[in-house]
Amino acid sequence: ICIKDMAGLITPYAAYELVAALKKQVGLPVQLHTHYTSGMGTAAALKAVEAGCDVIDTAISSMSLSTSQPPTETLVACLRGTEYDTGLDLGKLADLSRTMTETRKKYASFEAGIAAVDVNVLQFQVPGGMLSNLVSQLRQQNAMDRYYDVLDEIPRVRADLGYPPLVTPTSQIVGTQATFNVLMGERYKVIPEEVKRYVSGYYGRAPAPINPEVQQKAIGSGTPITCRPADLLAPGWESAKAEVGPLAKSDEDVLSYALFPQVAKPLLERRAKGMGGKEEVAAAIAVALFQQQEAREKAKGSAGEPMAAGSPWKMFARSGLMTRGGWR
């Protein structure tokens, strides 16, 4: 069982009580994943270990703190000589940290610039990944001066939407709507398509009732679905399998075709002729994803809306696939 504390809100004693209760009642291995945003990550991890936690997630020191995890070396040192000694070599960890310090410099443009500890998270309860995405959105709009305005707006939007959990993808849905509300100068003047789909029930039933006024603005007289969203999809596996035919040599090939038919089929045909392989298919799919993202952002920009930023890390990874994937 993994306790996922995406905003770094768990206190040391709460971590102890929760882990101890799980170990007593469930008897399964327990893992704690927390973030350092509030500054409590290391202390929470230590108390979790004392309560019997089997795994704690950490990050090498040069990549830790802020919205990342507690530093590995710190916890290794804290536990050394105790019954919880990890046996990890601090010297080797230090070497790795120095390497990652230099590596991190190459990606400085992707840094969110969030403080090592931001106690505001205790009030706003915003996960680390959501914070970094928010900073990216505001920087694109030259609106970093509205950062705290958006943080103030996030709890209000979350309440309006029936308190969806602040984990991907609903965290990004809430964050993007809050950003629009602040930057447009009017709440819900712009409602992204994903918010409309959420209100319509395509992300499942909201934990609490959605604000009726917001629902009216989002979907008008439309009626939210009450069934499992996937039940509305026609089965597609067998039809995709039949359409791609002998070109597919594995379930992975069928899935590639089902998701990206216009890209996958020509490349599978090339592979059948000995002109490319799995890497080329992956690279082409990466290009398709990248182009779709660019098209969405251009469409939003031309409509005069703030553009919701895609993850720069994902964009970088996709562009890397283009150059590494045997692209011909």
Coordinates of C-alpha atoms in Angstrom, one line a residue:
I1 CA 0.0 0.0 0.0
C2 CA 1.4 3.4 -1.0
I3 CA 0.5 6.5 0.9
K4 CA 0.6 9.2 -1.7
D5 CA 1.0 12.6 -0.1
M6 CA 1.2 14.7 -3.2
A7 CA 1.2 18.1 -1.5
G8 CA 3.5 17.3 1.3
L9 CA 0.8 17.8 3.9
I10 CA 1.3 14.8 6.1
T11 CA 2.7 15.7 9.6
P12 CA 5.3 13.4 11.3
Y13 CA 2.8 12.2 13.9
A14 CA 0.0 11.6 11.4
A15 CA 2.5 9.6 9.3
Y16 CA 3.3 7.5 12.4
E17 CA -0.3 6.9 13.3
L18 CA -1.4 6.0 9.7
V19 CA 1.5 3.7 9.0
A20 CA 1.1 1.9 12.4
A21 CA -2.6 1.4 11.8
L22 CA -2.1 0.1 8.3
K23 CA 0.6 -2.4 9.4
K24 CA -1.6 -3.6 12.2
Q25 CA -4.9 -3.9 10.3
V26 CA -3.7 -4.9 6.8
G27 CA -0.4 -6.6 7.2
L28 CA 0.8 -5.6 3.7
P29 CA 4.1 -3.7 2.9
V30 CA 3.5 0.1 3.3
Q31 CA 5.3 2.8 1.3
L32 CA 5.3 6.5 1.9
H33 CA 5.5 9.0 -0.9
T34 CA 5.6 12.6 0.3
H35 CA 6.9 15.9 -1.0
Y36 CA 9.0 18.5 0.7
T37 CA 6.9 21.5 -0.1
S38 CA 5.8 22.2 3.5
G39 CA 9.2 21.3 5.0
M40 CA 7.9 18.3 6.9
G41 CA 9.0 15.6 4.5
T42 CA 12.1 14.3 6.3
A43 CA 10.5 14.3 9.7
A44 CA 7.4 12.6 8.3
A45 CA 9.6 9.9 6.7
L46 CA 11.5 9.2 9.9
K47 CA 8.3 8.8 11.9
A48 CA 6.9 6.6 9.2
V49 CA 10.0 4.4 9.4
E50 CA 9.6 4.1 13.2
A51 CA 6.0 3.0 12.7
G52 CA 7.2 0.2 10.4
C53 CA 7.0 1.7 7.0
D54 CA 8.7 -0.6 4.5
V55 CA 9.6 1.9 1.8
I56 CA 10.1 5.7 1.8
D57 CA 10.5 7.7 -1.4
T58 CA 13.4 10.1 -1.5
A59 CA 15.4 12.1 -4.1
I60 CA 19.1 12.5 -4.4
S61 CA 20.0 15.8 -2.6
S62 CA 20.7 17.8 -5.7
M63 CA 17.3 17.0 -7.0
S64 CA 15.4 17.1 -3.7
L65 CA 13.5 19.6 -1.5
S66 CA 10.9 22.1 -2.7
T67 CA 8.2 20.2 -4.6
S68 CA 10.4 17.1 -4.9
Q69 CA 11.1 14.5 -2.2
P70 CA 13.2 14.6 1.0
P71 CA 16.9 14.1 0.4
T72 CA 18.2 10.6 0.2
E73 CA 21.5 11.3 1.9
T74 CA 19.9 13.0 4.9
L75 CA 17.6 10.0 5.7
V76 CA 20.4 7.6 5.1
A77 CA 22.5 9.5 7.7
C78 CA 19.6 9.7 10.1
L79 CA 19.0 6.0 10.0
R80 CA 22.7 4.9 10.1
G81 CA 23.6 2.8 13.1
T82 CA 20.0 2.1 13.9
E83 CA 17.8 -1.0 13.3
Y84 CA 16.6 0.8 10.2
D85 CA 20.1 1.3 8.7
T86 CA 19.8 1.3 4.9
G87 CA 23.3 0.1 4.2
L88 CA 23.7 2.7 1.4
D89 CA 27.1 4.3 0.9
L90 CA 27.0 8.0 1.6
G91 CA 30.2 8.5 -0.4
K92 CA 28.7 7.0 -3.6
L93 CA 25.5 9.0 -3.0
A94 CA 27.6 12.1 -2.8
D95 CA 29.2 11.3 -6.1
L96 CA 25.8 10.8 -7.7
S97 CA 24.6 14.1 -6.2
R98 CA 27.5 16.0 -7.8
T99 CA 26.8 14.4 -11.1
M100 CA 23.1 15.4 -10.9
T101 CA 24.1 18.9 -9.9
E102 CA 25.9 19.3 -13.2
T103 CA 23.2 17.5 -15.1
R104 CA 20.5 19.7 -13.6
K105 CA 22.1 22.8 -15.0
K106 CA 21.3 21.7 -18.5
Y107 CA 17.6 21.9 -17.7
A108 CA 17.7 25.2 -15.9
S109 CA 15.1 26.7 -18.3
F110 CA 12.5 24.1 -17.0
E111 CA 13.0 25.1 -13.4
A112 CA 9.8 26.4 -11.7
G113 CA 11.8 28.6 -9.3
I114 CA 9.6 27.5 -6.3
A115 CA 11.1 28.1 -2.9
A116 CA 12.7 25.2 -1.0
V117 CA 9.9 25.4 1.6
D118 CA 6.5 27.1 0.9
V119 CA 4.3 26.9 3.9
N120 CA 1.4 28.3 1.9
V121 CA 0.8 24.7 0.8
L122 CA -0.7 24.1 4.2
Q123 CA -3.4 26.5 3.3
F124 CA -3.8 25.9 -0.4
Q125 CA -3.0 22.2 -0.4
V126 CA -1.7 22.3 -3.9
P127 CA 0.4 19.3 -5.1
G128 CA 4.0 19.8 -6.2
G129 CA 3.4 18.9 -9.8
M130 CA 0.4 21.2 -10.0
L131 CA 2.5 24.1 -8.6
S132 CA 5.2 23.7 -11.2
N133 CA 2.6 23.5 -14.0
L134 CA 0.9 26.6 -12.6
V135 CA 4.2 28.5 -12.6
S136 CA 4.8 27.4 -16.2
Q137 CA 1.3 28.7 -17.3
L138 CA 1.8 32.0 -15.6
R139 CA 5.3 32.5 -17.1
Q140 CA 4.0 31.9 -20.6
Q141 CA 1.4 34.7 -20.0
N142 CA 4.0 37.0 -18.3
A143 CA 1.7 36.9 -15.3
M144 CA 3.8 35.6 -12.4
D145 CA 2.6 38.6 -10.4
R146 CA -0.8 36.9 -10.2
Y147 CA 0.7 33.7 -8.7
Y148 CA -0.9 34.2 -5.2
D149 CA -4.1 35.3 -6.8
V150 CA -4.3 32.0 -8.6
L151 CA -3.4 30.1 -5.4
D152 CA -6.3 31.9 -3.6
E153 CA -8.6 30.9 -6.4
I154 CA -7.8 27.2 -6.5
P155 CA -9.7 26.3 -3.3
R156 CA -12.7 28.2 -4.6
V157 CA -12.7 26.4 -8.0
R158 CA -12.2 23.1 -6.2
A159 CA -15.2 23.7 -4.1
D160 CA -17.3 24.8 -7.1
L161 CA -16.3 21.5 -8.9
G162 CA -17.3 19.3 -6.0
Y163 CA -13.9 18.8 -4.4
P164 CA -12.1 16.7 -7.0
P165 CA -8.9 15.1 -5.8
L166 CA -5.9 17.3 -6.6
V167 CA -4.0 14.6 -8.5
T168 CA -3.5 14.3 -12.2
P169 CA -5.6 14.9 -14.3
T170 CA -8.1 16.7 -12.1
S171 CA -5.5 18.8 -10.4
Q172 CA -4.5 20.3 -13.8
I173 CA -8.2 20.8 -14.6
V174 CA -8.7 22.8 -11.4
G175 CA -5.5 24.7 -11.8
T176 CA -6.1 25.7 -15.4
Q177 CA -9.7 26.9 -14.6
A178 CA -8.3 28.9 -11.6
T179 CA -5.7 30.5 -13.9
F180 CA -8.3 31.4 -16.5
N181 CA -10.6 32.9 -13.8
V182 CA -7.8 35.2 -12.6
L183 CA -6.2 36.2 -15.9
M184 CA -9.5 36.8 -17.6
G185 CA -10.7 39.1 -14.8
E186 CA -14.0 37.3 -14.6
R187 CA -14.8 33.9 -13.0
Y188 CA -15.7 31.2 -15.6
K189 CA -15.7 33.6 -18.5
V190 CA -13.6 30.9 -20.2
I191 CA -14.2 27.3 -19.4
P192 CA -11.8 24.8 -21.0
E193 CA -13.2 21.7 -22.7
E194 CA -11.8 19.4 -20.0
V195 CA -13.7 21.3 -17.3
K196 CA -16.9 20.8 -19.3
R197 CA -16.2 17.1 -19.6
Y198 CA -15.5 16.9 -15.9
V199 CA -18.8 18.6 -15.1
S200 CA -20.5 16.3 -17.6
G201 CA -19.4 13.3 -15.6
Y202 CA -16.7 12.0 -18.0
Y203 CA -14.2 11.8 -15.2
G204 CA -16.6 10.0 -12.9
R205 CA -18.9 11.3 -10.3
A206 CA -17.7 14.3 -8.3
P207 CA -17.1 13.6 -4.6
A208 CA -19.5 16.4 -3.6
P209 CA -22.2 18.3 -5.5
I210 CA -21.0 20.7 -8.2
N211 CA -22.0 24.4 -7.9
P212 CA -25.3 24.6 -10.0
E213 CA -24.3 28.0 -11.4
V214 CA -20.9 26.7 -12.6
Q215 CA -22.6 23.6 -14.1
Q216 CA -25.0 25.9 -16.0
K217 CA -22.2 27.9 -17.4
A218 CA -20.2 24.8 -18.3
I219 CA -22.8 22.6 -20.0
G220 CA -26.0 24.7 -20.1
S221 CA -29.1 22.5 -20.1
G222 CA -27.0 19.3 -20.6
T223 CA -27.4 16.5 -18.2
P224 CA -24.3 14.9 -16.7
I225 CA -23.9 11.2 -17.3
T226 CA -24.5 8.9 -14.3
C227 CA -22.9 5.7 -15.7
R228 CA -19.3 4.6 -15.8
P229 CA -17.8 6.8 -18.6
A230 CA -16.0 3.9 -20.3
D231 CA -19.4 2.1 -20.7
L232 CA -20.2 4.7 -23.4
L233 CA -17.3 3.6 -25.6
A234 CA -17.9 1.0 -28.2
P235 CA -15.5 -1.9 -27.9
G236 CA -12.7 -1.2 -30.2
W237 CA -10.0 -3.8 -29.7
E238 CA -11.4 -6.5 -32.1
S239 CA -12.2 -4.0 -34.8
A240 CA -8.7 -2.4 -34.6
K241 CA -7.1 -5.9 -34.6
A242 CA -9.1 -6.8 -37.8
E243 CA -8.3 -3.5 -39.5
V244 CA -4.6 -3.6 -38.9
G245 CA -4.5 -7.3 -39.8
P246 CA -1.2 -9.2 -40.1
L247 CA 0.8 -5.9 -39.9
A248 CA 0.4 -6.2 -36.1
K249 CA 2.9 -8.6 -34.5
S250 CA 1.9 -7.9 -30.9
D251 CA -0.8 -6.4 -28.8
E252 CA 1.4 -3.3 -28.6
D253 CA 1.1 -2.9 -32.3
V254 CA -2.7 -3.2 -32.2
L255 CA -2.8 -0.6 -29.4
S256 CA -0.6 1.8 -31.4
Y257 CA -2.9 1.5 -34.4
A258 CA -6.0 1.9 -32.2
L259 CA -4.7 5.1 -30.7
F260 CA -2.9 6.6 -33.7
P261 CA -4.2 4.9 -36.9
Q262 CA -2.9 7.5 -39.3
V263 CA 0.6 7.3 -37.9
A264 CA 0.9 3.7 -36.9
K265 CA -0.4 1.9 -40.0
P266 CA 2.1 3.4 -42.5
L267 CA 5.0 2.8 -40.2
L268 CA 3.9 -0.8 -39.5
E269 CA 3.8 -1.2 -43.3
R270 CA 7.3 0.1 -43.5
R271 CA 8.4 -2.3 -40.9
A272 CA 6.8 -5.2 -42.8
K273 CA 9.1 -4.2 -45.7
G274 CA 12.1 -4.1 -43.5
M275 CA 12.3 -0.3 -43.4
G276 CA 12.0 0.4 -39.7
G277 CA 11.0 -0.9 -36.3
K278 CA 9.5 -0.2 -32.9
E279 CA 11.6 2.9 -32.3
E280 CA 10.4 4.5 -35.5
V281 CA 6.7 3.9 -34.5
A282 CA 7.4 5.4 -31.0
A283 CA 9.1 8.4 -32.6
A284 CA 6.2 9.0 -35.0
I285 CA 3.7 8.8 -32.2
A286 CA 5.8 11.3 -30.2
V287 CA 5.7 13.6 -33.2
A288 CA 1.9 13.2 -33.5
L289 CA 1.4 14.0 -29.8
F290 CA 3.7 17.0 -30.1
Q291 CA 1.8 18.3 -33.1
Q292 CA -1.5 17.8 -31.4
Q293 CA -0.3 19.8 -28.4
E294 CA 0.9 22.6 -30.7
A295 CA -2.4 22.7 -32.6
R296 CA -4.4 23.0 -29.4
E297 CA -2.2 25.8 -28.1
K298 CA -2.4 27.7 -31.3
A299 CA -6.2 27.3 -31.4
K300 CA -6.5 28.7 -27.9
G301 CA -4.1 31.5 -28.6
S302 CA -6.0 32.6 -31.7
A303 CA -9.2 32.6 -29.7
G304 CA -7.7 35.1 -27.3
E305 CA -7.6 32.6 -24.4
P306 CA -4.7 32.0 -22.1
M307 CA -2.9 28.9 -23.3
A308 CA -2.8 26.0 -20.8
A309 CA 0.8 24.9 -20.8
G310 CA 1.7 21.3 -21.5
S311 CA 4.4 19.9 -19.4
P312 CA 7.8 21.1 -20.7
W313 CA 9.4 17.9 -19.5
K314 CA 7.0 15.8 -21.6
M315 CA 7.5 18.1 -24.6
F316 CA 11.3 17.7 -24.2
A317 CA 11.0 13.9 -24.0
R318 CA 8.8 13.8 -27.1
S319 CA 11.2 15.9 -29.1
G320 CA 14.0 13.7 -27.9
L321 CA 12.2 10.6 -29.2
M322 CA 12.1 12.3 -32.6
T323 CA 15.9 12.4 -32.8
R324 CA 16.7 9.1 -31.0
G325 CA 14.0 6.9 -32.5
G326 CA 15.5 5.9 -35.8
W327 CA 13.5 8.7 -37.6
R328 CA 14.0 8.4 -41.4

